[in-house]
Amino acid sequence: QLQLQESGPGLVKPSETLSLTCTVSGGSISSSSYYWAWIRQPPGKGLEWIGSIYYSGSTYYNPSLNSRVTISLDTSRNQFSLKLSSVPAADTAVYYCARASSSSRPNFDYWGQGTLVTVSS
Amino acid sequence: QSALTQPPSASGSPGQSVTISCTGTSSDVGGYNYVSWYQQHPGKAPKLMIYEVSKRPSGVPDRFSGSKSGNTASLTVSGLQAEDEADYYCSSYAGSNNFVFGTGTKVTVL
């Protein structure tokens, strides 16, 4: 059974860089069949797609976050990571990692449990 | 890209049906048959319930069904059960390898 687990600091200071890692078990992130995504949810609010990465390293980002987002792969550790720079308080959210079957289909079929990141001084 | 519009809330009694709408534009919902629906219980990760407008992943009850007309997609939950009480989100492909989610609908089982 595929499992995803987010990890990283729960508290980040404003203007600094938020860094999270998603560890995938029960399957390989090097599979050509899937894309790997980051999605976030501010407290009490809706979901927002941040971006996705393919096993080849191709990345796709939400245009509203494009200038601040970097998603990368570490195939040796079966992990993928998110970096979000120059964070304001509005980036406080539960961050989820997820798997999708395509770059054009929002079929996020496996999700991590989510990790709350608070942006505060 | 703007969030897709969903009603904030919907409700029904056990055994009844509830339908949730998800309105976008011709650049997202109306332009592609790539709409998904997610169920989210409090404190939990979302769960994929419908993909590509009307397809159900393995294990999702056939009480859940999806459809689309023009720029509006819909999720219908028939035979409401207590465990269906949750937040529901739609999501659509928005072109150029981008995705957009809906504003979310809280379904209450009366």
CSV table of N, CA and C in Angstrom, one decimal, chain A residues 3-121:
chain,number,residue,atom,x,y,z
A,3,GLN,N,2.2,4.8,0.7
A,3,GLN,CA,2.1,5.8,1.8
A,3,GLN,C,2.9,7.0,1.6
A,4,LEU,N,2.4,8.1,1.9
A,4,LEU,CA,3.2,9.4,1.8
A,4,LEU,C,3.2,10.0,3.2
A,5,GLN,N,4.4,10.6,3.5
A,5,GLN,CA,4.5,11.2,4.8
A,5,GLN,C,5.3,12.5,4.7
A,6,GLU,N,4.6,13.6,5.1
A,6,GLU,CA,5.3,14.9,5.1
A,6,GLU,C,6.2,15.1,6.3
A,7,SER,N,7.2,15.9,6.2
A,7,SER,CA,8.1,16.2,7.4
A,7,SER,C,8.7,17.6,7.1
A,8,GLY,N,9.0,18.2,8.2
A,8,GLY,CA,9.7,19.5,8.1
A,8,GLY,C,9.3,20.4,9.3
A,9,PRO,N,9.9,21.6,9.4
A,9,PRO,CA,9.6,22.5,10.5
A,9,PRO,C,8.1,22.9,10.6
A,10,GLY,N,7.6,23.0,11.8
A,10,GLY,CA,6.2,23.4,12.0
A,10,GLY,C,6.1,24.9,12.1
A,11,LEU,N,7.2,25.6,12.3
A,11,LEU,CA,7.2,27.0,12.5
A,11,LEU,C,8.3,27.7,11.6
A,12,VAL,N,7.9,28.7,10.8
A,12,VAL,CA,8.8,29.4,10.0
A,12,VAL,C,8.6,30.9,10.2
A,13,LYS,N,9.7,31.6,10.2
A,13,LYS,CA,9.6,33.1,10.4
A,13,LYS,C,9.3,33.8,9.0
A,14,PRO,N,8.5,34.9,9.1
A,14,PRO,CA,8.2,35.6,7.9
A,14,PRO,C,9.5,36.0,7.2
A,15,SER,N,9.4,36.0,5.8
A,15,SER,CA,10.4,36.3,4.9
A,15,SER,C,11.4,35.2,4.7
A,16,GLU,N,11.3,34.1,5.5
A,16,GLU,CA,12.3,33.0,5.4
A,16,GLU,C,11.7,32.0,4.4
A,17,THR,N,12.4,30.8,4.2
A,17,THR,CA,12.0,29.8,3.3
A,17,THR,C,11.4,28.6,4.0
A,18,LEU,N,10.2,28.2,3.5
A,18,LEU,CA,9.6,27.0,4.1
A,18,LEU,C,10.1,25.8,3.3
A,19,SER,N,10.5,24.8,4.0
A,19,SER,CA,11.0,23.6,3.4
A,19,SER,C,10.4,22.4,3.9
A,20,LEU,N,9.8,21.5,3.1
A,20,LEU,CA,9.1,20.3,3.5
A,20,LEU,C,9.6,19.2,2.6
A,21,THR,N,9.5,18.0,3.1
A,21,THR,CA,9.9,16.8,2.4
A,21,THR,C,8.8,15.8,2.5
A,22,CYS,N,8.5,15.1,1.4
A,22,CYS,CA,7.5,14.0,1.4
A,22,CYS,C,8.2,12.7,1.1
A,23,THR,N,8.1,11.7,2.1
A,23,THR,CA,8.7,10.4,1.9
A,23,THR,C,7.7,9.5,1.4
A,24,VAL,N,8.0,8.8,0.3
A,24,VAL,CA,7.0,7.8,-0.3
A,24,VAL,C,7.5,6.4,0.0
A,25,SER,N,6.6,5.6,0.5
A,25,SER,CA,6.9,4.2,0.8
A,25,SER,C,5.8,3.3,0.1
A,26,GLY,N,6.2,2.1,-0.2
A,26,GLY,CA,5.3,1.2,-0.9
A,26,GLY,C,5.2,1.4,-2.4
A,27,GLY,N,6.0,2.2,-2.9
A,27,GLY,CA,6.1,2.5,-4.4
A,27,GLY,C,7.2,3.4,-4.7
A,28,SER,N,7.6,3.5,-6.0
A,28,SER,CA,8.7,4.3,-6.4
A,28,SER,C,8.3,5.6,-7.0
A,29,ILE,N,9.0,6.7,-6.6
A,29,ILE,CA,8.7,8.0,-7.2
A,29,ILE,C,9.3,8.1,-8.6
A,30,SER,N,10.1,7.1,-9.0
A,30,SER,CA,10.7,7.0,-10.3
A,30,SER,C,9.8,6.4,-11.3
A,31,SER,N,8.6,6.0,-10.9
A,31,SER,CA,7.7,5.4,-11.9
A,31,SER,C,7.3,6.5,-12.9
A,32,SER,N,7.2,6.1,-14.2
A,32,SER,CA,6.8,7.0,-15.2
A,32,SER,C,5.3,7.2,-15.3
A,33,SER,N,4.6,6.5,-14.4
A,33,SER,CA,3.1,6.5,-14.4
A,33,SER,C,2.5,7.6,-13.6
A,34,TYR,N,3.3,8.3,-12.8
A,34,TYR,CA,2.8,9.2,-11.8
A,34,TYR,C,3.5,10.5,-11.7
A,35,TYR,N,2.7,11.5,-11.2
A,35,TYR,CA,3.3,12.8,-10.8
A,35,TYR,C,3.1,13.0,-9.3
A,36,TRP,N,3.9,13.8,-8.8
A,36,TRP,CA,3.9,14.0,-7.3
A,36,TRP,C,3.7,15.5,-7.0
A,37,ALA,N,2.8,15.8,-6.1
A,37,ALA,CA,2.3,17.1,-6.0
A,37,ALA,C,2.3,17.6,-4.5
A,38,TRP,N,2.3,18.9,-4.4
A,38,TRP,CA,2.1,19.6,-3.1
A,38,TRP,C,0.8,20.4,-3.2
A,39,ILE,N,0.0,20.3,-2.2
A,39,ILE,CA,-1.3,21.0,-2.0
A,39,ILE,C,-1.4,21.5,-0.6
A,40,ARG,N,-2.0,22.7,-0.5
A,40,ARG,CA,-2.0,23.3,0.9
A,40,ARG,C,-3.5,23.7,1.2
A,41,GLN,N,-3.7,23.9,2.5
A,41,GLN,CA,-5.0,24.3,3.0
A,41,GLN,C,-4.9,25.2,4.2
A,42,PRO,N,-5.1,26.5,4.0
A,42,PRO,CA,-5.0,27.4,5.2
A,42,PRO,C,-6.1,27.0,6.2
A,43,PRO,N,-5.9,27.2,7.5
A,43,PRO,CA,-6.8,26.9,8.5
A,43,PRO,C,-8.2,27.4,8.2
A,44,GLY,N,-9.2,26.4,8.2
A,44,GLY,CA,-10.6,26.8,7.9
A,44,GLY,C,-10.9,27.2,6.5
A,45,LYS,N,-10.0,27.0,5.6
A,45,LYS,CA,-10.2,27.4,4.2
A,45,LYS,C,-10.1,26.2,3.2
A,46,GLY,N,-10.1,26.5,1.9
A,46,GLY,CA,-10.1,25.5,0.9
A,46,GLY,C,-8.7,25.1,0.5
A,47,LEU,N,-8.7,24.1,-0.5
A,47,LEU,CA,-7.5,23.6,-1.0
A,47,LEU,C,-6.9,24.4,-2.1
A,48,GLU,N,-5.5,24.4,-2.1
A,48,GLU,CA,-4.8,25.1,-3.2
A,48,GLU,C,-3.7,24.2,-3.7
A,49,TRP,N,-3.7,24.0,-5.0
A,49,TRP,CA,-2.6,23.2,-5.6
A,49,TRP,C,-1.4,24.1,-5.7
A,50,ILE,N,-0.3,23.6,-5.3
A,50,ILE,CA,1.0,24.4,-5.3
A,50,ILE,C,1.8,24.1,-6.5
A,51,GLY,N,1.9,22.8,-6.8
A,51,GLY,CA,2.7,22.4,-7.9
A,51,GLY,C,2.9,20.9,-8.0
A,52,SER,N,3.5,20.4,-9.1
A,52,SER,CA,3.7,19.0,-9.3
A,52,SER,C,5.1,18.7,-10.0
A,53,ILE,N,5.6,17.5,-9.8
A,53,ILE,CA,6.8,17.1,-10.4
A,53,ILE,C,6.7,15.7,-11.0
A,54,TYR,N,7.4,15.5,-12.1
A,54,TYR,CA,7.4,14.2,-12.8
A,54,TYR,C,8.7,13.5,-12.5
A,55,TYR,N,8.8,12.2,-12.7
A,55,TYR,CA,10.0,11.5,-12.3
A,55,TYR,C,11.2,12.0,-13.2
A,56,SER,N,10.9,12.6,-14.3
A,56,SER,CA,12.0,13.1,-15.1
A,56,SER,C,12.6,14.4,-14.6
A,57,GLY,N,11.8,15.0,-13.6
A,57,GLY,CA,12.3,16.3,-13.0
A,57,GLY,C,11.5,17.5,-13.6
A,58,SER,N,10.6,17.2,-14.6
A,58,SER,CA,9.8,18.3,-15.1
A,58,SER,C,8.8,18.8,-14.0
A,59,THR,N,8.7,20.1,-13.9
A,59,THR,CA,7.9,20.7,-12.8
A,59,THR,C,6.8,21.6,-13.4
A,60,TYR,N,5.8,21.7,-12.6
A,60,TYR,CA,4.6,22.5,-13.0
A,60,TYR,C,4.2,23.3,-11.7
A,61,TYR,N,4.0,24.6,-11.8
A,61,TYR,CA,3.7,25.4,-10.6
A,61,TYR,C,2.5,26.2,-10.8
A,62,ASN,N,1.8,26.4,-9.7
A,62,ASN,CA,0.7,27.4,-9.7
A,62,ASN,C,1.2,28.7,-10.1
A,63,PRO,N,0.6,29.4,-11.1
A,63,PRO,CA,1.1,30.7,-11.5
A,63,PRO,C,1.2,31.7,-10.4
A,64,SER,N,0.3,31.6,-9.4
A,64,SER,CA,0.2,32.6,-8.4
A,64,SER,C,1.4,32.4,-7.4
A,65,LEU,N,2.1,31.3,-7.4
A,65,LEU,CA,3.2,31.0,-6.5
A,65,LEU,C,4.5,30.8,-7.2
A,66,ASN,N,4.4,30.8,-8.6
A,66,ASN,CA,5.5,30.4,-9.4
A,66,ASN,C,6.9,31.0,-9.0
A,67,SER,N,6.9,32.2,-8.7
A,67,SER,CA,8.2,32.9,-8.5
A,67,SER,C,8.8,32.5,-7.1
A,68,ARG,N,8.0,31.8,-6.3
A,68,ARG,CA,8.5,31.5,-4.9
A,68,ARG,C,8.7,30.0,-4.7
A,69,VAL,N,8.2,29.2,-5.6
A,69,VAL,CA,8.2,27.8,-5.4
A,69,VAL,C,9.2,27.0,-6.1
A,70,THR,N,9.8,26.0,-5.5
A,70,THR,CA,10.7,25.0,-6.1
A,70,THR,C,10.3,23.6,-5.6
A,71,ILE,N,10.0,22.7,-6.5
A,71,ILE,CA,9.8,21.3,-6.1
A,71,ILE,C,10.9,20.5,-6.7
A,72,SER,N,11.4,19.5,-6.0
A,72,SER,CA,12.5,18.7,-6.5
A,72,SER,C,12.3,17.3,-6.0
A,73,LEU,N,13.1,16.4,-6.7
A,73,LEU,CA,13.1,15.0,-6.4
A,73,LEU,C,14.4,14.5,-5.8
A,74,ASP,N,14.3,13.5,-4.9
A,74,ASP,CA,15.5,12.8,-4.5
A,74,ASP,C,15.2,11.3,-4.7
A,75,THR,N,15.5,10.8,-5.8
A,75,THR,CA,15.1,9.4,-6.1
A,75,THR,C,15.8,8.4,-5.3
A,76,SER,N,17.0,8.7,-4.8
A,76,SER,CA,17.8,7.8,-4.0
A,76,SER,C,17.1,7.6,-2.6
A,77,ARG,N,16.4,8.6,-2.2
A,77,ARG,CA,15.7,8.5,-0.9
A,77,ARG,C,14.2,8.3,-1.1
A,78,ASN,N,13.7,8.2,-2.3
A,78,ASN,CA,12.3,8.1,-2.6
A,78,ASN,C,11.5,9.2,-2.0
A,79,GLN,N,12.0,10.4,-2.2
A,79,GLN,CA,11.4,11.6,-1.6
A,79,GLN,C,11.3,12.7,-2.6
A,80,PHE,N,10.4,13.6,-2.3
A,80,PHE,CA,10.3,14.9,-3.1
A,80,PHE,C,10.1,16.0,-2.1
A,81,SER,N,10.5,17.2,-2.5
A,81,SER,CA,10.6,18.3,-1.6
A,81,SER,C,9.9,19.5,-2.1
A,82,LEU,N,9.5,20.4,-1.2
A,82,LEU,CA,8.9,21.7,-1.5
A,82,LEU,C,9.8,22.8,-0.8
A,83,LYS,N,10.1,23.8,-1.6
A,83,LYS,CA,10.7,25.0,-1.0
A,83,LYS,C,9.8,26.2,-1.4
A,84,LEU,N,9.4,27.0,-0.4
A,84,LEU,CA,8.6,28.2,-0.7
A,84,LEU,C,9.3,29.4,0.0
A,85,SER,N,9.8,30.3,-0.8
A,85,SER,CA,10.6,31.4,-0.3
A,85,SER,C,9.8,32.6,0.1
A,86,SER,N,10.5,33.4,0.8
A,86,SER,CA,9.9,34.8,1.2
A,86,SER,C,8.5,34.6,1.8
A,87,VAL,N,8.3,33.8,2.7
A,87,VAL,CA,6.9,33.5,3.2
A,87,VAL,C,6.3,34.6,4.0
A,88,PRO,N,5.1,34.9,3.7
A,88,PRO,CA,4.3,35.8,4.6
A,88,PRO,C,3.4,35.0,5.5
A,89,ALA,N,2.7,35.6,6.4
A,89,ALA,CA,1.8,34.9,7.4
A,89,ALA,C,0.7,34.2,6.6
A,90,ALA,N,0.4,34.7,5.4
A,90,ALA,CA,-0.7,34.0,4.6
A,90,ALA,C,-0.3,32.6,4.1
A,91,ASP,N,0.9,32.3,4.2
A,91,ASP,CA,1.4,30.9,3.8
A,91,ASP,C,1.2,29.9,4.9
A,92,THR,N,0.6,30.3,6.1
A,92,THR,CA,0.3,29.4,7.1
A,92,THR,C,-0.8,28.5,6.6
A,93,ALA,N,-0.5,27.2,6.7
A,93,ALA,CA,-1.5,26.2,6.2
A,93,ALA,C,-1.1,24.8,6.5
A,94,VAL,N,-2.0,23.9,6.3
A,94,VAL,CA,-1.6,22.4,6.3
A,94,VAL,C,-1.1,22.1,4.9
A,95,TYR,N,0.1,21.6,4.9
A,95,TYR,CA,0.6,21.2,3.6
A,95,TYR,C,0.6,19.7,3.4
A,96,TYR,N,0.0,19.3,2.2
A,96,TYR,CA,-0.2,17.9,1.9
A,96,TYR,C,0.7,17.6,0.7
A,97,CYS,N,1.3,16.4,0.7
A,97,CYS,CA,1.9,15.8,-0.5
A,97,CYS,C,0.9,14.8,-1.0
A,98,ALA,N,0.9,14.6,-2.4
A,98,ALA,CA,-0.1,13.7,-3.0
A,98,ALA,C,0.5,13.1,-4.3
A,99,ARG,N,-0.2,12.1,-4.7
A,99,ARG,CA,0.2,11.5,-6.0
A,99,ARG,C,-0.9,11.7,-7.0
A,100,ALA,N,-0.5,12.0,-8.3
A,100,ALA,CA,-1.5,12.1,-9.4
A,100,ALA,C,-1.1,11.2,-10.5
A,101,SER,N,-2.0,10.8,-11.3
A,101,SER,CA,-1.7,9.9,-12.4
A,101,SER,C,-1.4,10.7,-13.7
A,102,SER,N,-1.5,12.0,-13.7
A,102,SER,CA,-1.3,12.7,-14.9
A,102,SER,C,-1.0,14.2,-14.6
A,103,SER,N,-0.3,14.9,-15.5
A,103,SER,CA,-0.1,16.3,-15.3
A,103,SER,C,-1.3,17.1,-15.7
A,104,SER,N,-2.3,16.5,-16.3
A,104,SER,CA,-3.5,17.2,-16.8
A,104,SER,C,-4.8,16.7,-16.1
A,105,ARG,N,-4.7,15.7,-15.3
A,105,ARG,CA,-5.9,15.2,-14.6
A,105,ARG,C,-5.7,15.4,-13.1
A,106,PRO,N,-6.6,16.1,-12.4
A,106,PRO,CA,-6.5,16.3,-11.0
A,106,PRO,C,-6.9,15.1,-10.2
A,107,ASN,N,-6.3,13.9,-10.5
A,107,ASN,CA,-6.7,12.7,-9.9
A,107,ASN,C,-5.7,12.4,-8.8
A,108,PHE,N,-5.8,13.1,-7.7
A,108,PHE,CA,-4.8,12.9,-6.6
A,108,PHE,C,-5.4,11.8,-5.7
A,109,ASP,N,-4.8,10.6,-5.9
A,109,ASP,CA,-5.4,9.4,-5.3
A,109,ASP,C,-4.8,8.9,-4.0
A,110,TYR,N,-3.6,9.4,-3.7
A,110,TYR,CA,-3.0,9.1,-2.5
A,110,TYR,C,-2.4,10.4,-1.9
A,111,TRP,N,-2.7,10.6,-0.6
A,111,TRP,CA,-2.3,11.8,0.1
A,111,TRP,C,-1.5,11.4,1.4
A,112,GLY,N,-0.6,12.3,1.8
A,112,GLY,CA,-0.1,12.3,3.1
A,112,GLY,C,-1.1,12.7,4.1
A,113,GLN,N,-0.7,12.6,5.4
A,113,GLN,CA,-1.7,13.1,6.4
A,113,GLN,C,-1.7,14.6,6.6
A,114,GLY,N,-0.7,15.2,6.0
A,114,GLY,CA,-0.6,16.7,6.1
A,114,GLY,C,0.2,17.2,7.3
A,115,THR,N,0.8,18.3,7.2
A,115,THR,CA,1.6,18.9,8.2
A,115,THR,C,1.3,20.4,8.3
A,116,LEU,N,1.1,20.8,9.5
A,116,LEU,CA,0.8,22.3,9.7
A,116,LEU,C,2.0,23.1,9.8
A,117,VAL,N,2.1,24.1,8.9
A,117,VAL,CA,3.2,25.0,9.0
A,117,VAL,C,2.7,26.4,9.3
A,118,THR,N,3.2,26.9,10.4
A,118,THR,CA,2.8,28.3,10.9
A,118,THR,C,3.9,29.3,10.5
A,119,VAL,N,3.5,30.4,9.9
A,119,VAL,CA,4.5,31.4,9.6
A,119,VAL,C,4.3,32.5,10.6
A,120,SER,N,5.2,32.7,11.5
A,120,SER,CA,5.1,33.7,12.6
A,120,SER,C,6.5,34.0,13.2
A,121,SER,N,6.7,35.2,13.6
A,121,SER,CA,7.9,35.5,14.3
A,121,SER,C,7.9,35.2,15.7
